Coordinates of C-alpha atoms in Angstrom, one line a residue:
M238 CA -9.8 40.3 -12.5
A239 CA -11.1 39.3 -9.1
H240 CA -13.8 42.0 -9.3
S241 CA -15.0 40.9 -12.7
T242 CA -15.1 37.2 -11.5
I243 CA -17.3 38.2 -8.6
T244 CA -19.6 40.3 -10.9
F245 CA -19.8 37.3 -13.3
L246 CA -20.6 35.0 -10.4
S247 CA -23.3 37.2 -9.0
F248 CA -24.7 37.5 -12.6
L249 CA -24.8 33.7 -12.8
L250 CA -26.5 33.4 -9.4
F251 CA -29.1 36.0 -10.4
F252 CA -29.6 34.2 -13.7
S253 CA -29.9 30.8 -12.1
S254 CA -32.5 32.1 -9.6
L255 CA -34.5 33.5 -12.6
A256 CA -34.1 30.2 -14.4
F257 CA -35.8 28.3 -11.6
A258 CA -38.7 30.9 -11.2
K259 CA -41.8 29.8 -13.0
T260 CA -44.9 31.6 -14.2
H261 CA -48.2 29.8 -13.3
Y262 CA -51.3 30.5 -15.3
H263 CA -54.8 29.9 -13.9
D264 CA -58.4 30.5 -14.9
F265 CA -60.8 31.4 -12.1
V266 CA -64.5 31.3 -13.1
V267 CA -66.7 32.9 -10.5
Q268 CA -70.0 31.1 -10.9
S269 CA -73.2 29.9 -9.2
T270 CA -73.0 26.3 -8.0
K271 CA -75.5 24.1 -6.2
V272 CA -74.0 23.1 -2.8
T273 CA -75.6 20.7 -0.2
R274 CA -74.7 21.1 3.4
L275 CA -76.6 20.5 6.7
C276 CA -79.4 18.6 4.8
K277 CA -80.1 21.7 2.6
T278 CA -79.2 22.5 -1.0
R279 CA -78.6 26.1 -2.0
T280 CA -76.9 28.1 -4.8
S281 CA -73.4 29.2 -3.7
I282 CA -70.9 31.5 -5.5
T283 CA -67.7 29.5 -6.1
V284 CA -64.6 29.5 -8.1
N285 CA -64.6 26.8 -10.8
G286 CA -67.5 25.0 -9.0
Q287 CA -65.2 24.1 -6.1
L288 CA -65.6 24.8 -2.3
P289 CA -63.0 25.6 -1.2
G290 CA -61.6 27.0 -4.4
P291 CA -58.4 25.8 -6.1
T292 CA -55.2 25.7 -4.1
L293 CA -52.4 27.7 -5.8
E294 CA -49.0 25.9 -5.4
V295 CA -45.9 27.9 -6.1
N296 CA -42.3 28.4 -5.1
N297 CA -40.8 31.5 -3.6
G298 CA -39.9 33.7 -6.6
D299 CA -42.6 32.4 -9.0
S300 CA -45.1 34.6 -10.9
L301 CA -48.8 34.1 -11.1
V302 CA -51.2 35.2 -13.9
I303 CA -54.8 34.5 -12.9
K304 CA -57.6 35.4 -15.2
V305 CA -60.8 35.9 -13.2
V306 CA -64.1 35.7 -15.3
N307 CA -67.2 36.7 -13.4
K308 CA -70.2 34.6 -14.4
A309 CA -72.0 35.3 -11.2
K310 CA -74.8 37.9 -10.6
Y311 CA -72.7 39.9 -8.1
N312 CA -69.8 42.3 -8.5
V313 CA -66.6 40.5 -7.4
T314 CA -62.9 41.1 -6.8
I315 CA -60.2 38.6 -5.6
H316 CA -57.6 39.5 -2.9
W317 CA -54.4 37.6 -2.6
H318 CA -54.2 37.8 1.2
G319 CA -50.7 38.5 2.5
V320 CA -49.0 38.7 -0.9
R321 CA -46.7 41.7 -0.7
Q322 CA -47.6 43.0 -4.2
M323 CA -44.4 45.0 -4.6
R324 CA -45.2 47.8 -7.1
T325 CA -48.3 45.7 -8.3
A326 CA -51.0 47.3 -6.1
W327 CA -53.3 47.0 -9.1
A328 CA -53.4 43.3 -8.4
D329 CA -54.2 43.5 -4.7
G330 CA -57.9 43.2 -5.1
P331 CA -60.0 45.0 -2.5
E332 CA -63.0 46.5 -4.1
F333 CA -62.9 50.3 -4.6
I334 CA -59.5 50.5 -2.9
T335 CA -57.1 49.2 -5.7
Q336 CA -59.7 48.4 -8.4
C337 CA -63.3 48.8 -9.4
P338 CA -65.2 45.5 -9.2
I339 CA -65.3 43.0 -12.0
R340 CA -69.0 43.4 -13.1
P341 CA -71.1 40.3 -14.0
G342 CA -69.9 39.2 -17.4
G343 CA -66.6 40.9 -17.0
S344 CA -63.0 39.7 -16.5
Y345 CA -59.7 40.9 -15.1
T346 CA -56.3 39.3 -15.1
Y347 CA -54.3 39.5 -11.9
R348 CA -50.5 39.5 -12.4
F349 CA -48.0 39.4 -9.5
I350 CA -44.8 37.8 -8.2
I351 CA -44.4 35.9 -4.9
S352 CA -41.1 37.3 -3.6
G353 CA -39.3 36.6 -0.3
Q354 CA -42.3 34.8 1.2
E355 CA -42.5 31.1 2.1
G356 CA -45.3 29.2 3.9
T357 CA -49.0 29.6 3.6
L358 CA -51.2 32.5 2.4
W359 CA -54.7 32.4 0.9
W360 CA -57.0 34.2 -1.6
H361 CA -60.6 35.3 -1.2
A362 CA -63.2 37.6 -2.6
H363 CA -63.0 41.1 -1.3
S364 CA -66.5 42.2 -2.2
S365 CA -69.6 42.1 0.0
W366 CA -69.8 38.7 1.8
L367 CA -68.8 36.6 -1.2
R368 CA -65.6 35.4 0.6
A369 CA -67.9 33.1 2.7
T370 CA -67.6 30.6 -0.2
V371 CA -65.0 32.3 -2.6
Y372 CA -61.7 31.4 -1.0
G373 CA -58.7 29.0 -1.3
A374 CA -55.1 28.4 -0.2
I375 CA -51.8 29.7 -1.5
V376 CA -49.0 27.2 -0.8
I377 CA -45.5 28.7 -1.1
R378 CA -42.6 26.3 -1.0
P379 CA -38.9 27.3 -0.8
K380 CA -37.2 28.2 -4.1
E381 CA -36.0 25.2 -6.1
G382 CA -32.8 24.0 -4.5
D383 CA -33.5 25.8 -1.2
S384 CA -34.7 23.9 1.9
Y385 CA -37.0 24.4 4.8
P386 CA -35.3 25.7 8.0
F387 CA -36.4 22.4 9.6
A388 CA -36.1 18.7 8.6
K389 CA -38.1 18.2 5.4
P390 CA -41.6 16.9 6.3
K391 CA -43.0 13.7 4.6
G392 CA -45.7 15.8 3.0
D393 CA -48.1 18.6 3.7
S394 CA -51.8 19.2 4.0
V395 CA -54.0 22.3 3.9
I396 CA -56.7 22.8 6.4
I397 CA -59.0 25.8 5.7
L398 CA -61.4 26.7 8.5
A399 CA -64.5 28.6 7.4
E400 CA -68.1 29.4 8.1
W401 CA -71.3 28.2 6.4
W402 CA -74.7 29.8 6.3
N403 CA -77.9 27.9 5.2
A404 CA -79.0 31.3 3.8
N405 CA -77.2 33.2 1.0
P406 CA -74.5 35.1 2.9
V407 CA -75.0 38.2 0.6
D408 CA -78.7 38.2 1.7
V409 CA -77.6 37.9 5.4
I410 CA -75.5 41.0 5.2
R411 CA -78.0 42.9 3.1
Q412 CA -80.7 42.3 5.6
A413 CA -78.4 43.5 8.4
T414 CA -77.5 46.6 6.4
R415 CA -81.2 47.4 6.1
T416 CA -82.0 46.8 9.7
G417 CA -78.9 48.4 11.3
G418 CA -78.6 45.4 13.6
A419 CA -76.0 42.6 13.8
P420 CA -76.2 40.0 11.0
N421 CA -77.3 36.4 11.8
V422 CA -74.5 34.1 12.9
S423 CA -73.4 31.2 10.8
D424 CA -75.0 27.7 11.0
A425 CA -71.7 25.7 10.9
Y426 CA -68.0 25.9 10.8
T427 CA -66.2 23.9 8.2
I428 CA -62.9 22.2 7.5
N429 CA -62.0 22.2 3.8
G430 CA -65.6 23.0 3.1
Q431 CA -67.2 20.2 5.2
P432 CA -68.8 20.7 8.7
G433 CA -67.9 17.2 10.0
D434 CA -69.4 14.5 12.2
L435 CA -71.1 16.7 14.8
Y436 CA -73.6 18.3 12.4
N437 CA -76.8 16.9 10.7
C438 CA -76.4 15.1 7.3
S439 CA -72.6 15.7 7.3
R440 CA -70.9 12.5 8.5
K441 CA -70.5 10.9 5.1
D442 CA -68.5 13.9 3.8
T443 CA -66.2 14.5 6.8
V444 CA -62.7 15.3 5.6
I445 CA -60.1 12.5 6.3
V446 CA -56.4 13.3 6.5
P447 CA -54.4 10.1 6.0
W448 CA -51.2 9.5 8.0
N449 CA -48.5 6.9 8.3
S450 CA -47.2 6.1 11.8
G451 CA -43.9 7.8 12.5
D452 CA -44.3 10.4 9.7
T453 CA -43.8 14.1 10.4
K454 CA -46.0 16.2 8.2
L455 CA -46.6 20.0 7.7
I456 CA -50.2 21.1 8.3
R457 CA -51.1 24.5 6.9
V458 CA -54.0 25.9 8.9
I459 CA -55.9 28.9 7.5
N460 CA -58.8 30.8 9.2
A461 CA -61.0 31.8 6.3
A462 CA -64.1 32.3 8.6
L463 CA -66.0 35.4 7.8
N464 CA -66.5 36.7 11.4
Q465 CA -65.0 34.4 14.0
Q466 CA -61.7 33.8 15.7
L467 CA -61.2 30.0 16.1
F468 CA -59.4 27.6 18.4
F469 CA -57.9 24.6 16.6
T470 CA -56.5 21.3 17.9
I471 CA -55.8 17.7 17.1
A472 CA -56.7 15.0 19.7
N473 CA -53.6 13.7 21.5
H474 CA -51.1 15.3 19.1
K475 CA -48.6 18.1 19.8
L476 CA -48.5 21.0 17.3
T477 CA -45.0 22.5 16.6
V478 CA -45.6 25.9 15.1
V479 CA -43.0 26.8 12.5
G480 CA -44.6 29.5 10.4
A481 CA -47.4 32.1 10.2
D482 CA -48.6 34.4 7.5
A483 CA -45.8 33.1 5.1
S484 CA -42.9 33.9 7.5
Y485 CA -41.0 31.4 9.5
V486 CA -41.1 31.6 13.2
K487 CA -38.9 30.2 16.0
P488 CA -40.5 26.8 16.6
F489 CA -42.6 26.3 19.7
T490 CA -44.9 23.5 20.7
T491 CA -48.5 23.9 21.8
S492 CA -51.7 21.8 22.0
V493 CA -54.0 24.5 20.6
L494 CA -53.9 27.3 18.0
M495 CA -55.9 30.4 18.0
L496 CA -56.3 32.1 14.6
G497 CA -58.2 35.2 13.7
P498 CA -59.8 35.4 10.3
G499 CA -57.1 36.1 7.8
Q500 CA -54.3 34.4 9.8
T501 CA -52.4 31.3 8.8
T502 CA -50.3 29.0 11.0
D503 CA -48.0 26.2 9.8
V504 CA -47.5 23.3 12.2
L505 CA -45.4 20.2 12.2
I506 CA -47.2 17.1 13.5
N507 CA -45.5 13.8 14.3
G508 CA -47.5 10.6 13.8
D509 CA -46.3 9.3 17.2
Q510 CA -49.6 8.1 18.7
P511 CA -51.1 4.6 18.7
P512 CA -52.6 3.9 15.3
G513 CA -56.2 5.0 15.2
Q514 CA -58.5 7.9 14.3
Y515 CA -58.2 11.3 16.0
Y516 CA -60.5 14.3 15.6
I517 CA -59.1 17.5 14.2
A518 CA -61.4 20.1 15.6
A519 CA -62.1 23.9 15.7
R520 CA -64.6 26.1 17.6
A521 CA -65.1 29.7 18.4
Y522 CA -62.9 32.0 20.5
A523 CA -65.7 34.6 21.1
S524 CA -64.4 37.5 23.2
A525 CA -67.3 39.9 22.9
Q526 CA -69.3 39.6 26.1
G527 CA -72.9 38.7 25.5
A528 CA -72.7 38.9 21.7
P529 CA -74.3 36.0 19.9
F530 CA -72.0 33.6 18.1
D531 CA -72.0 30.2 16.4
N532 CA -71.3 27.8 19.3
T533 CA -70.7 24.6 17.2
T534 CA -67.6 22.5 16.5
T535 CA -66.3 21.5 13.2
T536 CA -64.2 18.3 12.8
A537 CA -62.1 16.3 10.4
I538 CA -60.3 13.0 11.1
L539 CA -56.6 12.3 11.3
N540 CA -56.6 8.6 10.1
Y541 CA -53.5 6.4 10.7
K542 CA -53.4 4.1 7.6
N543 CA -52.5 1.1 9.8
S544 CA -55.5 1.6 12.2
P545 CA -56.5 -1.7 13.7
N546 CA -60.2 -0.7 13.6
P547 CA -60.9 2.0 10.9
A548 CA -64.6 2.1 11.8
S549 CA -64.0 3.0 15.5
N550 CA -65.1 6.3 17.0
P551 CA -62.3 8.9 16.6
I552 CA -60.8 10.3 19.8
M553 CA -62.3 13.7 20.6
P554 CA -59.9 16.5 21.8
S555 CA -60.9 19.0 24.4
L556 CA -61.0 22.6 23.2
P557 CA -60.7 25.7 25.4
P558 CA -63.9 27.4 26.6
F559 CA -65.2 30.0 24.0
N560 CA -64.2 32.9 26.2
D561 CA -60.7 31.6 27.1
T562 CA -58.7 34.8 26.5
R563 CA -55.8 33.5 28.7
T564 CA -55.2 30.6 26.2
A565 CA -55.6 32.9 23.2
T566 CA -53.0 35.3 24.7
A567 CA -50.5 32.6 25.7
F568 CA -50.6 31.5 22.1
T569 CA -50.3 34.9 20.4
T570 CA -47.5 36.0 22.7
S571 CA -45.4 32.9 21.9
F572 CA -44.4 34.0 18.4
R573 CA -40.8 35.1 17.7
S574 CA -38.8 35.4 14.5
P575 CA -36.2 32.7 14.0
G576 CA -33.3 35.2 14.2
K577 CA -32.5 38.9 14.6
T578 CA -34.8 41.0 12.5
L579 CA -34.7 44.3 10.5
V580 CA -37.4 45.8 12.7
P581 CA -37.1 49.6 12.5
T582 CA -35.7 51.2 15.7
T583 CA -35.9 54.8 14.5
I584 CA -39.5 55.9 13.8
D585 CA -40.6 58.7 11.3
E586 CA -44.3 58.2 11.7
N587 CA -45.9 57.3 15.0
L588 CA -49.6 56.7 14.9
F589 CA -52.0 55.9 17.7
I590 CA -55.2 54.3 16.2
T591 CA -58.3 53.3 18.2
A592 CA -60.3 50.5 16.8
G593 CA -63.8 49.5 17.9
L594 CA -67.5 49.5 17.4
G595 CA -69.9 52.5 17.6
I596 CA -73.6 53.4 17.5
N597 CA -75.3 55.8 15.1
Q598 CA -78.4 57.5 16.4
C599 CA -81.3 57.1 13.9
P600 CA -82.6 60.4 12.4
P601 CA -86.1 61.5 13.7
K602 CA -89.0 59.7 12.1
S603 CA -86.8 56.7 11.1
K604 CA -88.7 53.4 10.8
N605 CA -88.1 51.1 13.7
S606 CA -87.3 48.3 11.2
T607 CA -84.1 50.3 10.1
C608 CA -82.9 50.9 13.7
Q609 CA -82.5 47.4 15.1
A610 CA -79.3 47.9 17.2
P611 CA -80.0 48.5 20.9
N612 CA -82.2 51.4 21.9
G613 CA -83.4 52.1 18.4
T614 CA -79.9 52.8 16.9
R615 CA -77.7 51.4 14.1
F616 CA -74.4 49.6 14.5
T617 CA -71.2 51.2 13.1
A618 CA -67.5 50.9 13.7
S619 CA -64.4 53.2 13.3
M620 CA -60.7 53.9 13.6
N621 CA -59.8 57.1 15.4
N622 CA -63.5 58.0 15.3
V623 CA -63.7 57.9 11.5
S624 CA -66.1 55.3 10.1
F625 CA -64.5 54.4 6.7
V626 CA -66.7 54.9 3.6
L627 CA -65.7 53.1 0.3
P628 CA -65.7 55.4 -2.8
S629 CA -68.0 54.3 -5.6
N630 CA -67.0 56.1 -8.8
Y631 CA -63.3 55.4 -8.8
S632 CA -60.9 53.2 -6.8
L633 CA -58.7 55.0 -4.4
L634 CA -55.6 53.8 -6.3
Q635 CA -56.9 55.3 -9.6
A636 CA -57.8 58.5 -7.9
H637 CA -54.3 58.7 -6.3
H638 CA -52.5 57.6 -9.5
Q639 CA -54.4 59.9 -11.8
G640 CA -54.8 62.9 -9.4
I641 CA -58.6 62.7 -9.5
P642 CA -60.0 65.2 -6.9
G643 CA -62.9 64.7 -4.6
V644 CA -62.6 60.9 -4.1
F645 CA -60.8 61.0 -0.8
T646 CA -59.3 63.4 1.7
T647 CA -55.8 63.1 3.3
D648 CA -56.8 64.1 6.8
F649 CA -57.1 60.7 8.6
P650 CA -56.0 61.7 12.1
A651 CA -52.7 60.3 13.5
R652 CA -54.3 60.0 16.9
P653 CA -57.9 60.0 18.3
P654 CA -59.5 63.5 18.2
V655 CA -60.3 63.1 21.9
S656 CA -58.3 61.1 24.5
F657 CA -60.4 59.0 26.8
D658 CA -60.3 55.8 29.0
Y659 CA -60.4 53.6 25.9
T660 CA -61.1 50.3 27.6
G661 CA -63.1 51.7 30.5
N662 CA -66.6 53.0 30.7
V663 CA -66.8 55.3 27.7
S664 CA -69.1 58.3 27.7
R665 CA -72.0 57.9 25.3
S666 CA -71.1 61.2 23.7
L667 CA -68.1 59.4 22.1
W668 CA -70.1 56.4 20.7
Q669 CA -71.0 58.0 17.3
P670 CA -68.1 58.4 14.8
V671 CA -68.0 60.6 11.7
R672 CA -68.2 59.0 8.3
G673 CA -65.5 59.7 5.7
T674 CA -63.1 58.4 3.1
K675 CA -60.0 59.7 4.9
V676 CA -56.5 58.4 4.1
Y677 CA -53.1 58.8 5.8
N678 CA -50.1 59.8 3.5
L679 CA -46.7 58.1 4.0
K680 CA -43.5 59.1 2.2
Y681 CA -41.7 56.2 0.5
G682 CA -39.2 54.6 3.0
A683 CA -40.9 56.1 6.1
R684 CA -40.4 54.0 9.2
V685 CA -43.8 53.6 10.7
Q686 CA -45.1 52.6 14.2
V687 CA -48.8 52.1 14.7
V688 CA -50.2 51.6 18.2
L689 CA -53.5 49.8 17.8
Q690 CA -55.8 50.4 20.8
G691 CA -59.1 48.5 21.2
T692 CA -62.0 50.3 22.7
S693 CA -64.9 49.1 24.9
I694 CA -67.5 51.3 23.1
F695 CA -70.7 49.2 23.0
T696 CA -68.6 46.1 23.6
A697 CA -64.9 45.2 23.6
E698 CA -63.7 42.3 21.6
N699 CA -60.6 40.8 19.9
H700 CA -60.1 42.3 16.4
P701 CA -57.9 40.7 13.7
I702 CA -56.3 43.7 12.1
H703 CA -55.0 43.1 8.5
L704 CA -52.7 45.5 6.6
H705 CA -52.6 45.0 2.8
G706 CA -49.4 45.2 0.8
Y707 CA -47.1 44.7 3.9
D708 CA -45.8 42.4 6.5
F709 CA -45.2 44.1 9.8
Y710 CA -43.4 43.3 13.0
V711 CA -45.6 42.8 16.1
V712 CA -43.3 44.3 18.8
A713 CA -45.8 44.1 21.7
E714 CA -49.3 43.5 22.9
G715 CA -51.1 44.0 26.2
F716 CA -54.3 44.7 28.0
G717 CA -55.9 48.0 29.1
N718 CA -54.9 51.4 27.7
F719 CA -51.5 51.6 26.1
D720 CA -49.1 53.7 28.2
P721 CA -46.0 54.9 26.4
K722 CA -44.2 55.6 29.7
T723 CA -44.4 51.9 30.9
D724 CA -45.3 49.8 27.8
T725 CA -42.5 50.9 25.6
A726 CA -40.1 49.0 27.8
K727 CA -42.0 45.8 26.8
F728 CA -41.2 46.2 23.1
N729 CA -39.4 43.3 21.5
L730 CA -37.0 45.0 19.1
V731 CA -34.7 41.9 18.6
D732 CA -36.8 39.0 17.2
P733 CA -40.5 40.1 16.9
P734 CA -42.6 38.0 14.6
L735 CA -43.5 39.2 11.0
R736 CA -47.3 39.0 10.4
N737 CA -49.9 40.5 8.0
T738 CA -52.8 40.2 10.5
V739 CA -52.4 40.9 14.2
S740 CA -54.9 39.9 16.9
L741 CA -55.7 43.1 18.7
P742 CA -56.5 41.8 22.3
V743 CA -59.9 42.3 23.8
K744 CA -59.8 45.5 25.9
G745 CA -56.1 45.8 24.9
W746 CA -53.5 47.1 22.5
A747 CA -50.9 45.9 20.0
V748 CA -47.9 47.7 18.4
I749 CA -46.8 47.1 14.9
R750 CA -43.8 48.5 12.9
F751 CA -43.0 48.5 9.2
V752 CA -41.1 50.4 6.5
A753 CA -43.3 52.0 3.8
D754 CA -41.4 50.5 0.9
N755 CA -44.4 49.6 -1.3
P756 CA -46.1 52.4 -3.2
G757 CA -49.9 52.3 -3.5
T758 CA -53.2 52.6 -1.5
W759 CA -53.2 50.0 1.2
I760 CA -56.3 49.3 3.4
M761 CA -55.8 48.4 7.0
H762 CA -59.0 46.8 8.4
C763 CA -60.6 44.5 10.8
H764 CA -60.9 41.1 9.1
L765 CA -64.2 40.3 10.8
D766 CA -66.3 41.2 7.7
V767 CA -69.2 42.5 9.7
H768 CA -66.9 45.2 11.1
I769 CA -65.4 46.2 7.7
G770 CA -68.9 46.9 6.4
W771 CA -69.5 49.1 9.5
G772 CA -66.4 51.1 8.7
L773 CA -63.6 49.6 10.9
A774 CA -60.9 50.5 8.3
M775 CA -58.4 53.1 7.1
V776 CA -56.1 53.5 4.2
F777 CA -52.4 54.3 3.9
V778 CA -51.4 56.1 0.7
V779 CA -47.7 55.4 0.1
D780 CA -45.9 57.7 -2.3
N781 CA -43.5 56.6 -5.0
G782 CA -39.8 56.7 -4.2
V783 CA -37.0 57.4 -6.6
G784 CA -36.6 55.4 -9.9
Q785 CA -38.5 52.5 -11.4
L786 CA -37.9 50.0 -8.6
E787 CA -39.6 52.3 -6.1
T788 CA -42.5 53.3 -8.3
L789 CA -45.9 51.8 -8.8
E790 CA -46.3 50.1 -12.1
Q791 CA -48.7 51.6 -14.7
P792 CA -52.3 50.2 -14.5
P793 CA -53.1 47.1 -16.6
E794 CA -55.1 47.7 -19.8
D795 CA -57.9 45.4 -18.6
L796 CA -58.4 47.1 -15.2
P797 CA -62.1 47.2 -14.6
V798 CA -63.9 50.6 -14.7
C799 CA -66.5 51.7 -12.3

């Protein structure tokens, strides 16, 4: 009797959790829209004419059905950044990895479940440089009836940091692809689509975040910039970090955040300052020595509703210097999970992957105009000396699922072909990678460790490395060359944070661990878009396990064809 009661109770609990779960339907129309910024009007690609695009608000456990109609002149796909996509890799979105692009005039419906994630994620185009303007937030609240692991805030606000070009971003990257040089840097950073008071013709549209004295609110910060890590702060206010990448963290207090593109950070802010106006501000963390970057500052205004003088000049915070790696490191190393974690302690697959830039020599008789990187060369990038090439006739997921030969090879190396002083003075003979569409195969359930090692080929810099389809534990990071003899002792195997994008330190390394429990083809890439285009990426192909719950779903009928 007792057993049947327990079974009935668990059935009721399961049923009640299903009863609360909702399905949200959305239409995304990708279209050309006239947008005016920095005194200039240009045509931008947007979703539904909005910049940023629509915020998706869901509860943990809900389903999303999003029909994307492409009315623009470019191919497009949408990636739901950080969503686990358990068994629904067809909905992940990276062009030529899990789907062919949605052609102009075409459409595709993305269907997926948000499961076991709470906090902030985001969505963006994953095709050329369209994500410069095609992006938006995903707000995931606790399941109905569940609570936050902290006192319920009085409200929440989304702050999306991004970059703006006066030129068409697609033209910017196409020109760089022609010349082989670095693309032009952005003309502004933006907060919720607006540059703010410090730029020409921008003051009247500066974003204002209203606040009541004494209120504690949750601010959801997203770095949607195309190519730049950013420092973020609010004048005179402490930021209590409570989440990142839709996982809760052990709360810690700081005055400044550093987010790489792709990362999200949830912070609690208490309205405990004298009523007034305070600037919210972001500017570059630029770790590549001598490389050009956009050295401007974007602002919004935190406005206390009972300010005595609403027209007064807001208080300006101080932001760290652009090359302040010490502050960036102090921030990234502060993250812990709230309690003991399920980090794998036995490892089946141990990979060592170098990540960095490279240089391609131009063939004899090349035009100078196509070899604009230093000394008449072309920029490239690689992981383990393989510069990743996207397929063009099939997506990798289709090729894997249908057994189509000739689309990819399974020989991505588990370690660099040559060992060298990765962060030292690297011999020029190692600067030119090989091109290829190489993947690494993982059995379902494999416990994986990846040591990510930055290189100083051409220039060293911080790389935000994002893995699709997974959250991973960041068990350690450090500077110099990773040394398993001494650095393994530094691993946090108790409460490491769970992330989907890790900041690989400049001239340094980071170690991540995950269990390969999600079948599909999952790209791991640098989230600086200029580096993806150059080939700073690789793909894990994760096999099906046993039974339906460990098997990739069948492809949807409306999956775009190449």
